[in-house]
PDB file of C-alpha atoms and ligand atoms in Angstrom:
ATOM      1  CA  UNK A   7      37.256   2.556  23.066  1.00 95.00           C
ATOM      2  CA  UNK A   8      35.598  -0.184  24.727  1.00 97.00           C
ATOM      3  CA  UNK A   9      36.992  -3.406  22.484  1.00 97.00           C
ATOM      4  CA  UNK A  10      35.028  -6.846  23.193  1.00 97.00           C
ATOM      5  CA  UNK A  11      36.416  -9.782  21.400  1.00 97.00           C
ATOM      6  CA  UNK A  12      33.874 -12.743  20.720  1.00 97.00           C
ATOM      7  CA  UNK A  13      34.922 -16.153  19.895  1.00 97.00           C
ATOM      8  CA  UNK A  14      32.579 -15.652  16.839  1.00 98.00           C
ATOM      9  CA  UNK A  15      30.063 -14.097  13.963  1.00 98.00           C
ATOM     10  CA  UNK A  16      26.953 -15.125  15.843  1.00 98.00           C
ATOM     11  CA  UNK A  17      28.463 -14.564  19.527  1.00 98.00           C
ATOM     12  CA  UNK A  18      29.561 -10.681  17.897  1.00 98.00           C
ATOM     13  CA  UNK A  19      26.046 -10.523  16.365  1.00 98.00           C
ATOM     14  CA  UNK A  20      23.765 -11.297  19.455  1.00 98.00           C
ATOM     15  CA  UNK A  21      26.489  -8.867  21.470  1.00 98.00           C
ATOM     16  CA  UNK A  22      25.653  -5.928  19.290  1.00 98.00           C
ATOM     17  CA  UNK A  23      21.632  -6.608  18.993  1.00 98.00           C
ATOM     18  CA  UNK A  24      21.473  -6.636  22.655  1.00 98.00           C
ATOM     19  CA  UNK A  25      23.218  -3.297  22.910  1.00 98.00           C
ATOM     20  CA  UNK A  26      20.745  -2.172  20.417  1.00 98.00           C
ATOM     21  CA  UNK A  27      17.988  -3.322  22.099  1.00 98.00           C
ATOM     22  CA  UNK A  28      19.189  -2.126  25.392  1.00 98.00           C
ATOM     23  CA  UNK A  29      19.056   1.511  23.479  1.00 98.00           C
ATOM     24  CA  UNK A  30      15.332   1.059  22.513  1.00 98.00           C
ATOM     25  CA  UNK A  31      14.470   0.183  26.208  1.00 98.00           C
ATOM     26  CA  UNK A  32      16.302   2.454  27.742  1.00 98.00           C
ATOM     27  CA  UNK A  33      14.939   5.050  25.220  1.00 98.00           C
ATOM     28  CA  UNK A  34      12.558   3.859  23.109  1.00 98.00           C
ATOM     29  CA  UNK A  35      12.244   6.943  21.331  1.00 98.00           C
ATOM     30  CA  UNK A  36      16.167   6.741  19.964  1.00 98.00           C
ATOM     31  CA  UNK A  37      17.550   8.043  16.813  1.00 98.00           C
ATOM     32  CA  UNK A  38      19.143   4.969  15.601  1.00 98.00           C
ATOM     33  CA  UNK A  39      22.098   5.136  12.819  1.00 98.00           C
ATOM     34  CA  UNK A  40      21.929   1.834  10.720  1.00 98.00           C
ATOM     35  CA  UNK A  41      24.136   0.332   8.610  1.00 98.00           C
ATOM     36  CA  UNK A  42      23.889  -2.366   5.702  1.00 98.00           C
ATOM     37  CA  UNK A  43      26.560  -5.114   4.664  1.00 96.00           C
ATOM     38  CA  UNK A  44      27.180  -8.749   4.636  1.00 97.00           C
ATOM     39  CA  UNK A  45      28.284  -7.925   8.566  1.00 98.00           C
ATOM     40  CA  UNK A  46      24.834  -7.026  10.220  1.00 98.00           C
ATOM     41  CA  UNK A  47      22.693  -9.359   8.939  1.00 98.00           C
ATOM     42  CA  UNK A  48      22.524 -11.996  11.647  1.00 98.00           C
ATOM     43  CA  UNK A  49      22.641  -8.891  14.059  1.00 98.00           C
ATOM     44  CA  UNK A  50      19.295  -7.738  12.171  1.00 98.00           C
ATOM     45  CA  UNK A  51      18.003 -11.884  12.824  1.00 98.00           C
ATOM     46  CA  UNK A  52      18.613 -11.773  16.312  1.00 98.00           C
ATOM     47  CA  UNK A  53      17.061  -7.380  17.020  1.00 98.00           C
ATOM     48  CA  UNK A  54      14.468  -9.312  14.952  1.00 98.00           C
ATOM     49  CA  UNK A  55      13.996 -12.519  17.489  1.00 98.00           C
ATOM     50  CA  UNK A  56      14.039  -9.943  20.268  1.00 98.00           C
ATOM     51  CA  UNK A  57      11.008  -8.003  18.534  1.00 98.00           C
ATOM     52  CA  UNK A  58       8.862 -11.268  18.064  1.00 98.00           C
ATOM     53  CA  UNK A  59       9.961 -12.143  21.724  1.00 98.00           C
ATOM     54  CA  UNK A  60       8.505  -8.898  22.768  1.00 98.00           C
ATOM     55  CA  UNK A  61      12.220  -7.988  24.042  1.00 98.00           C
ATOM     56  CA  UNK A  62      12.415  -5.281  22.149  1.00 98.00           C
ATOM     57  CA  UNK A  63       9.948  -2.042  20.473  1.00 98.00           C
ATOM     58  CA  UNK A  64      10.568  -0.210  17.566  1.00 98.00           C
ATOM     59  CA  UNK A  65       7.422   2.023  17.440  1.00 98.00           C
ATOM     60  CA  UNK A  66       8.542   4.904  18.965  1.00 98.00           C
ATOM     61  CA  UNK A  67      12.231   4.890  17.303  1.00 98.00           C
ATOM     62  CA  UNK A  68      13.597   7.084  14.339  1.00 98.00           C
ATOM     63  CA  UNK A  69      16.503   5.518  12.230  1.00 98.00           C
ATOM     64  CA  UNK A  70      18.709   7.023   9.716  1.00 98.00           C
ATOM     65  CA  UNK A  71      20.983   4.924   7.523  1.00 98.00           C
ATOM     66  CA  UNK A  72      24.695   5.243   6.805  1.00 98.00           C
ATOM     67  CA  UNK A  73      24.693   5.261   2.631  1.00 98.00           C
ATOM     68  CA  UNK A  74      22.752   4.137  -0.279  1.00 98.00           C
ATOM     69  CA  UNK A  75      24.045   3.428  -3.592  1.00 97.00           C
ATOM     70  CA  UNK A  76      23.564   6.345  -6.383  1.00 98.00           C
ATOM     71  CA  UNK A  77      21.744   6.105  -8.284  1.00 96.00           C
ATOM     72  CA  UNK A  78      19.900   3.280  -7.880  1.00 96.00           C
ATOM     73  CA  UNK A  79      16.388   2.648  -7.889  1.00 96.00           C
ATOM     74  CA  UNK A  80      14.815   1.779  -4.258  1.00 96.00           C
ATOM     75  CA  UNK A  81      13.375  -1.328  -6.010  1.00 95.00           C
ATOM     76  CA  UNK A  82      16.529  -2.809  -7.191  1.00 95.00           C
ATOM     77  CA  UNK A  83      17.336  -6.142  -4.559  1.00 95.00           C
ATOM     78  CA  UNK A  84      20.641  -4.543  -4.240  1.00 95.00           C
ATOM     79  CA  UNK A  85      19.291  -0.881  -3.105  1.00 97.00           C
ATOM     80  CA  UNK A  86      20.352  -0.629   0.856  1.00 97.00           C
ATOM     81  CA  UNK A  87      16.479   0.524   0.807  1.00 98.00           C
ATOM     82  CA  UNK A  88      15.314  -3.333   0.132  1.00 98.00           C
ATOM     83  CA  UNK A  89      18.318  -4.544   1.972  1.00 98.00           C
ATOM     84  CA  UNK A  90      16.793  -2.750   4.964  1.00 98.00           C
ATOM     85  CA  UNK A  91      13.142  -3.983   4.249  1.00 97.00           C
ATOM     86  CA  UNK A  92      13.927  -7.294   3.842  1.00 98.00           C
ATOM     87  CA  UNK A  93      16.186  -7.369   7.253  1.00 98.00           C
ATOM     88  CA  UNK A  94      14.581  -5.291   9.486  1.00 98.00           C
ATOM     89  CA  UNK A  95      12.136  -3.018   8.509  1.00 98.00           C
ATOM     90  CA  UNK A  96       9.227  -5.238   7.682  1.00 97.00           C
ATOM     91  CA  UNK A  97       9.978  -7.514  10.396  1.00 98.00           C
ATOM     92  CA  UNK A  98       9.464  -5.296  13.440  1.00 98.00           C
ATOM     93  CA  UNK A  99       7.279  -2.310  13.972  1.00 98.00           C
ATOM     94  CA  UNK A 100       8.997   0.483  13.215  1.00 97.00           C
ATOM     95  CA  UNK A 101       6.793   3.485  12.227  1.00 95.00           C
ATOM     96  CA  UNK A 102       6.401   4.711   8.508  1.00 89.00           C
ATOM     97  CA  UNK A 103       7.874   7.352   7.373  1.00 94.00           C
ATOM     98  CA  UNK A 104      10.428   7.367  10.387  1.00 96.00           C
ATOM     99  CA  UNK A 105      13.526   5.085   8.373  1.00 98.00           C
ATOM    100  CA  UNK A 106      15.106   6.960   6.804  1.00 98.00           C
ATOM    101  CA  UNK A 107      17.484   6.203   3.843  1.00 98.00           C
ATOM    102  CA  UNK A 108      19.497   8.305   1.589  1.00 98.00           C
ATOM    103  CA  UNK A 109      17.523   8.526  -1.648  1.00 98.00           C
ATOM    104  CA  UNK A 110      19.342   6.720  -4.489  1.00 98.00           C
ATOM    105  CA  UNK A 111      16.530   8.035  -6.821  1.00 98.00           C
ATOM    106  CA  UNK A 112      17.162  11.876  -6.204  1.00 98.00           C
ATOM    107  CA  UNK A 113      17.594  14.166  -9.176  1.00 98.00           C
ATOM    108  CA  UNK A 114      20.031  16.278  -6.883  1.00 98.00           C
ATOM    109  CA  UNK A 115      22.294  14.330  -5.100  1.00 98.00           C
ATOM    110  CA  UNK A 116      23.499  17.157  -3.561  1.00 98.00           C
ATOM    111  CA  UNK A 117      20.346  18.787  -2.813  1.00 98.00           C
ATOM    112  CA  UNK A 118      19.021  15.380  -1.349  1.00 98.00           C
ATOM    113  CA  UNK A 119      22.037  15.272   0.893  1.00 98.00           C
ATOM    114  CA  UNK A 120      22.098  18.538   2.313  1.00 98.00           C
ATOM    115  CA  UNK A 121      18.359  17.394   3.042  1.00 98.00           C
ATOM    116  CA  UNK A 122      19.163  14.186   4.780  1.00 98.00           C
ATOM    117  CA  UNK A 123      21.560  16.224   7.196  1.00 98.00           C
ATOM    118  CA  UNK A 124      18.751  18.861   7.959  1.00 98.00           C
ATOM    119  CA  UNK A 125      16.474  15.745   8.820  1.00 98.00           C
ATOM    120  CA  UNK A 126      19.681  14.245  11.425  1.00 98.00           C
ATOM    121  CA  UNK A 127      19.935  17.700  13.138  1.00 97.00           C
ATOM    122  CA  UNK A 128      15.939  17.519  12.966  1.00 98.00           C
ATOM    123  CA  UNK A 129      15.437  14.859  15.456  1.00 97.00           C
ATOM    124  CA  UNK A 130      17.969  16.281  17.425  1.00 97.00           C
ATOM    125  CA  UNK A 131      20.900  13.868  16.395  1.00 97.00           C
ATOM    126  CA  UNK A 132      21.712  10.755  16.584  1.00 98.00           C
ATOM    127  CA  UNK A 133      22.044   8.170  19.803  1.00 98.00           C
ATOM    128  CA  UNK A 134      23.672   5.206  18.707  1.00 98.00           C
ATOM    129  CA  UNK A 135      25.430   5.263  15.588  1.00 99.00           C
ATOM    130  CA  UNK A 136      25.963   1.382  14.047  1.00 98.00           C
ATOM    131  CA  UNK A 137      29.059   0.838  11.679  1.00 98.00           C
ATOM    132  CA  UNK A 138      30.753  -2.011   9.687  1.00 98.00           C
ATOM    133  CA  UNK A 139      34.064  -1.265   8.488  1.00 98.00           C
ATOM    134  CA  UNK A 140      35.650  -1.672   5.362  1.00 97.00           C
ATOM    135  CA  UNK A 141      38.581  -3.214   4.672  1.00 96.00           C
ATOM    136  CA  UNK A 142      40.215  -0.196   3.458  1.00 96.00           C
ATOM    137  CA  UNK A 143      39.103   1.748   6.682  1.00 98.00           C
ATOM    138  CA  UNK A 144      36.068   2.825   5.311  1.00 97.00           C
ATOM    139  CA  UNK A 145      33.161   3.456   7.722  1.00 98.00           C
ATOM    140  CA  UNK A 146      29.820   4.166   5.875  1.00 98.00           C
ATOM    141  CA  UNK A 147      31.095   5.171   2.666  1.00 97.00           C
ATOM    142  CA  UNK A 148      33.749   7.490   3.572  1.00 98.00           C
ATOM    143  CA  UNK A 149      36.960   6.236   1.569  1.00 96.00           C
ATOM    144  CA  UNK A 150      40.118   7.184   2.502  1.00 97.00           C
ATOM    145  CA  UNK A 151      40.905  10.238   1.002  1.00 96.00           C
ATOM    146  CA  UNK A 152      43.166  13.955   1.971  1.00 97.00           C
ATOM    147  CA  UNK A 153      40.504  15.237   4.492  1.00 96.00           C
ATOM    148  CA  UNK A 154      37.325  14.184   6.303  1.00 97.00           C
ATOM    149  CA  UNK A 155      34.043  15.135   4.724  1.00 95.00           C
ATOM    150  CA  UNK A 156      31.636  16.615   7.306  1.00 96.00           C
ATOM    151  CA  UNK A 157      28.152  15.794   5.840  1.00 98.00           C
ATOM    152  CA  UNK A 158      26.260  13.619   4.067  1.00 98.00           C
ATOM    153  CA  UNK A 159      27.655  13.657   0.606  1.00 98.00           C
ATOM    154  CA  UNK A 160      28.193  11.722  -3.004  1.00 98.00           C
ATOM    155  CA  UNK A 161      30.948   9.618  -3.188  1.00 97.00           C
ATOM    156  CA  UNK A 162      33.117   8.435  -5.754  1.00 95.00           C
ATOM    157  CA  UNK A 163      33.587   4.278  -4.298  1.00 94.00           C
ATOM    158  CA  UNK A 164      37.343   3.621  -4.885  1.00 93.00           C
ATOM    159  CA  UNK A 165      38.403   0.027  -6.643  1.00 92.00           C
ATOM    160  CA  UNK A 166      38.620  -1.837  -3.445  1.00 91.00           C
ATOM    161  CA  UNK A 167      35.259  -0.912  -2.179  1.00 92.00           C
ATOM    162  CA  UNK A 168      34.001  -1.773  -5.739  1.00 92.00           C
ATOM    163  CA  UNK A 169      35.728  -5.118  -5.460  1.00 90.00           C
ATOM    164  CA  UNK A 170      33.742  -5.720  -1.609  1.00 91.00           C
ATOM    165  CA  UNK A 171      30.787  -5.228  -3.077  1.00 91.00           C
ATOM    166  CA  UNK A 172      30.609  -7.064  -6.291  1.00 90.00           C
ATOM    167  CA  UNK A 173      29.975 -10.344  -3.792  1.00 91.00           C
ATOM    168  CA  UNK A 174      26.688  -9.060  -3.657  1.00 90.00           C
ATOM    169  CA  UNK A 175      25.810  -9.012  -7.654  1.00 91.00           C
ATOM    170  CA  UNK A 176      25.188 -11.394 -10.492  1.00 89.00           C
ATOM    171  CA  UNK A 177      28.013 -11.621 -12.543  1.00 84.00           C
ATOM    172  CA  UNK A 178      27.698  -9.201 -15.642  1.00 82.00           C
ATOM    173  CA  UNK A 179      25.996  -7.151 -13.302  1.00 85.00           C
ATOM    174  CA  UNK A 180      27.061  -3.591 -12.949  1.00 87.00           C
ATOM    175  CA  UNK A 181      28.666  -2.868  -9.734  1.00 87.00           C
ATOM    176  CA  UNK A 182      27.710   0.795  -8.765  1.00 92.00           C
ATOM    177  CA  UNK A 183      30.394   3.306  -8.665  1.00 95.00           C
ATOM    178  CA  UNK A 184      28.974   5.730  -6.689  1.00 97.00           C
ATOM    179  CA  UNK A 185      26.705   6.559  -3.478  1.00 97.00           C
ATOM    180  CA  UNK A 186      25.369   8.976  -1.059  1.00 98.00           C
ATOM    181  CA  UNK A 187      27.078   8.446   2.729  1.00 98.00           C
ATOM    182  CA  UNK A 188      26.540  10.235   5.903  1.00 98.00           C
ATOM    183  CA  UNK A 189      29.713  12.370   6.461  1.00 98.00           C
ATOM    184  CA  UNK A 190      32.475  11.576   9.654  1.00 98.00           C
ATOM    185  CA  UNK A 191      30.843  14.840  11.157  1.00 98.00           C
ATOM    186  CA  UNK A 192      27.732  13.237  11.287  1.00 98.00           C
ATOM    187  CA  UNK A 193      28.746   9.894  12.506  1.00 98.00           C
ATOM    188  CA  UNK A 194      31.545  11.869  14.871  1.00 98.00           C
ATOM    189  CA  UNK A 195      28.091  13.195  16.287  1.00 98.00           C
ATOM    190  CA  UNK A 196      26.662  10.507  17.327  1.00 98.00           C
ATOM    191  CA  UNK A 197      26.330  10.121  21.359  1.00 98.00           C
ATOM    192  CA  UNK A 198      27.649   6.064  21.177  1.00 98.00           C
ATOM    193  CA  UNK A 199      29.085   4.178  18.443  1.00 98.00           C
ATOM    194  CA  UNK A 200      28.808   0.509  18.068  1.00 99.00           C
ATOM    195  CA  UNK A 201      31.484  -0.734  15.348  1.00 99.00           C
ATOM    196  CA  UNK A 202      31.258  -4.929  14.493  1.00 99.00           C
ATOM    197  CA  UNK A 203      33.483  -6.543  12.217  1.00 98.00           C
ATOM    198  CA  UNK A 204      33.502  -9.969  11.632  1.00 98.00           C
ATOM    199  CA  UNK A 205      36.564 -12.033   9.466  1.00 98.00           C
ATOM    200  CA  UNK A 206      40.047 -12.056   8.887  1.00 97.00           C
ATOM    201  CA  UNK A 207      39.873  -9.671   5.689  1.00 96.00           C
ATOM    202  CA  UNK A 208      38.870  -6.877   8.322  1.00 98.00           C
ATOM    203  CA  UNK A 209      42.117  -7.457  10.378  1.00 97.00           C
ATOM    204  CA  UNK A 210      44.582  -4.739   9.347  1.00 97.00           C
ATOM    205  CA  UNK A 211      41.776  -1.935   9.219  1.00 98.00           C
ATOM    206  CA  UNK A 212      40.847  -2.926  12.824  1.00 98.00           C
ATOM    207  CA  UNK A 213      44.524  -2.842  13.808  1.00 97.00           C
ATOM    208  CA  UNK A 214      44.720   0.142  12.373  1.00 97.00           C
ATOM    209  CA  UNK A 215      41.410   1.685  13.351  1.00 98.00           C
ATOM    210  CA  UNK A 216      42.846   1.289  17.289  1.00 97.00           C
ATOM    211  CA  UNK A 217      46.580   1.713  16.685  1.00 96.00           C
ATOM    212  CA  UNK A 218      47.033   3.732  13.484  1.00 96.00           C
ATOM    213  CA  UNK A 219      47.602   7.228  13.166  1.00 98.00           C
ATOM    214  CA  UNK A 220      44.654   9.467  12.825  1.00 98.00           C
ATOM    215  CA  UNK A 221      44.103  10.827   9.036  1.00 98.00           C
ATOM    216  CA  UNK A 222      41.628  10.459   6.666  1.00 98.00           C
ATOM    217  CA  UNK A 223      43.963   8.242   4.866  1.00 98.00           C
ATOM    218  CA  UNK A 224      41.919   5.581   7.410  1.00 98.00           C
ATOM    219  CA  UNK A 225      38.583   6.720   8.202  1.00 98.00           C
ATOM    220  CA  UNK A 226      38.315   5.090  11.118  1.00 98.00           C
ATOM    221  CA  UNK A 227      40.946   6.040  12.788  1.00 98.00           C
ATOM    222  CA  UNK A 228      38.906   9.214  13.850  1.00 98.00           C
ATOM    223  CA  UNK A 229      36.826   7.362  16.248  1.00 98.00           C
ATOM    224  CA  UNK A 230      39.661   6.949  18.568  1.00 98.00           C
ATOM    225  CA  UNK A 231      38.838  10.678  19.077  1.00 98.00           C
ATOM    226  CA  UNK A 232      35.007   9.649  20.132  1.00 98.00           C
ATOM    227  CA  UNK A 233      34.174   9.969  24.210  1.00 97.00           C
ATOM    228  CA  UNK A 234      31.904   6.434  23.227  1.00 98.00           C
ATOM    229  CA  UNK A 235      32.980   3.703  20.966  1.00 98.00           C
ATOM    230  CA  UNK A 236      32.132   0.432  21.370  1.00 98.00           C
ATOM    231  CA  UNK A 237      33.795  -2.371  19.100  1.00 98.00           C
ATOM    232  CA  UNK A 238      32.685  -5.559  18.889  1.00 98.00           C
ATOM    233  CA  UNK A 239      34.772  -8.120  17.278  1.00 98.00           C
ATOM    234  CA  UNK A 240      34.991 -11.784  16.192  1.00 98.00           C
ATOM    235  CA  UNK A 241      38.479 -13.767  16.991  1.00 97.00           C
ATOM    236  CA  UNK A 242      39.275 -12.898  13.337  1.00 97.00           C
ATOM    237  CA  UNK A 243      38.881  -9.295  12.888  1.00 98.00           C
ATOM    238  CA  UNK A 244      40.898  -9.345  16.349  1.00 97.00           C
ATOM    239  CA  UNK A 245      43.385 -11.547  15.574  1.00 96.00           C
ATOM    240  CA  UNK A 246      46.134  -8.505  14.553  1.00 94.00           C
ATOM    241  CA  UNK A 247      45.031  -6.283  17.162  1.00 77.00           C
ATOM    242  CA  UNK A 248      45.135  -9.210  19.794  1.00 72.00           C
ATOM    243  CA  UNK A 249      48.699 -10.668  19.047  1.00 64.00           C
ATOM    244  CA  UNK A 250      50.629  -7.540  18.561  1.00 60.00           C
TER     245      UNK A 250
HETATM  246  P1  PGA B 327      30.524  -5.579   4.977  1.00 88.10           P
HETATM  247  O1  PGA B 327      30.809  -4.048   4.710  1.00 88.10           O
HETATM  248  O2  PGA B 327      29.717  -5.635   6.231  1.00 88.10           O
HETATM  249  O3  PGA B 327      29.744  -6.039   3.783  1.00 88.10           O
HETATM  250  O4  PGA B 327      31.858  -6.247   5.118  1.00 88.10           O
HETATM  251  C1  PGA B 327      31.213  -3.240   5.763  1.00 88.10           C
HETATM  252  C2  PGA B 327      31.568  -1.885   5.238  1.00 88.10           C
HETATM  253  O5  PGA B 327      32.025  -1.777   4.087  1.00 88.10           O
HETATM  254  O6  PGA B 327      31.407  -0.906   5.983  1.00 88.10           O
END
């Protein structure tokens, strides 16, 4: 793994849009893998900046993203589908029809992911891969559990998750309790990785991510098994892994 510690949020943030953007040049017909969260939004700002500062081209990428809740409607502000609009996708010009999302509205989950990984193999896989982490270990939805799923599938979101994401509804609100998430096999796929995390609360999965054991007890711990992993870290999320 190639770990870069920043001294913070927006120093991590500009570090992972310019690897993204050095993707898009380099190939500027990448599959991207995006991910949503409270951790790549001012990473979304700057890919944006770079756009408007003609930096950077989206028109001849593809992108697939991580998860979406289910089932949720794509209107709903807290659908990863307007999260995605409202960061990136109407921002820059990225072609219709080529971000893809999993479909919170499906009638078959099942059906809809066995679809979304036809779609992956498709376009021939997937270059760069981003991630957040949770701070369970989670990487797109995959929760720790007794084995690694494989492919995009529904998830049951355990308690903590739940608790991570209430921040981003009203109270009363209903926090989902489910969701459709690409599977470790697909991320494992990926040619690179690029992992940020950003914040004290992400510490002990980051330790552990690097250092821990490998099981599907903590997700992440399977990337230390990936030939190209690139982490990207603020002095916080470091701070375990730094001092030990
Ligand atoms: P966050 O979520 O960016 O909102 O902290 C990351 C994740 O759960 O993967």
């Amino acid at each position: 793994m190639n770990i870069l510690i920043c001294n913070d949020y927006e120093e991590m943030s500009k570090k992972a849009a310019n690897m993204i953007a050095a993707q898009l040049i380099v190939k500027p017909d990448s599959v991207l893998g995006l991910a949503t969260g409270g951790t790549p939004t001012l990473m979304y700002r700057e890919l944006v900046r770079l756009y408007k500062e003609g930096v950077v081209d989206f028109s001849k990428m593809t992108s697939f993203n991580l998860d979406e809740y289910y089932p949720i409607q794509k209107s709903s502000p807290r659908s990863y589908y307007d999260y995605m609009r409202i960061n990136l996708f109407d921002h820059v010009n990225i072609r219709q029809g080529e971000s893809h999302i999993p479909n919170g509205e499906a009638s078959d989950p099942h059906k809809e992911c066995k679809e979304y990984d036809e779609m992956i193999n498709a376009c021939g896989g997937i270059d760069l891969q981003l991630l957040g982490i949770g701070g369970n270990g989670h990487i797109g939805f995959n929760e720790p559990g007794e084995y690694f799923e494989m492919g995009t599938h529904l998830v049951n979101l355990n308690e903590e998750t739940k608790e991570a994401n209430a921040r981003f509804f009203e109270e009363g609100e209903e926090v989902p309790t489910k969701a459709l998430s690409m599977g470790i096999g697909n991320i494992m796929n990926a040619k690179k990785i690029l992992l940020i995390a950003n914040g004290t609360e992400k510490a002990d999965a980051i330790y552990d991510m690097i250092h821990g054991k490998i099981s599907p007890k903590l997700p992440a711990s399977i990337l230390q098994l990936h030939r190209d992993v690139t982490v990207i870290l603020d002095k916080d999320a470091a701070s375990k892994f730094m001092f030990s």
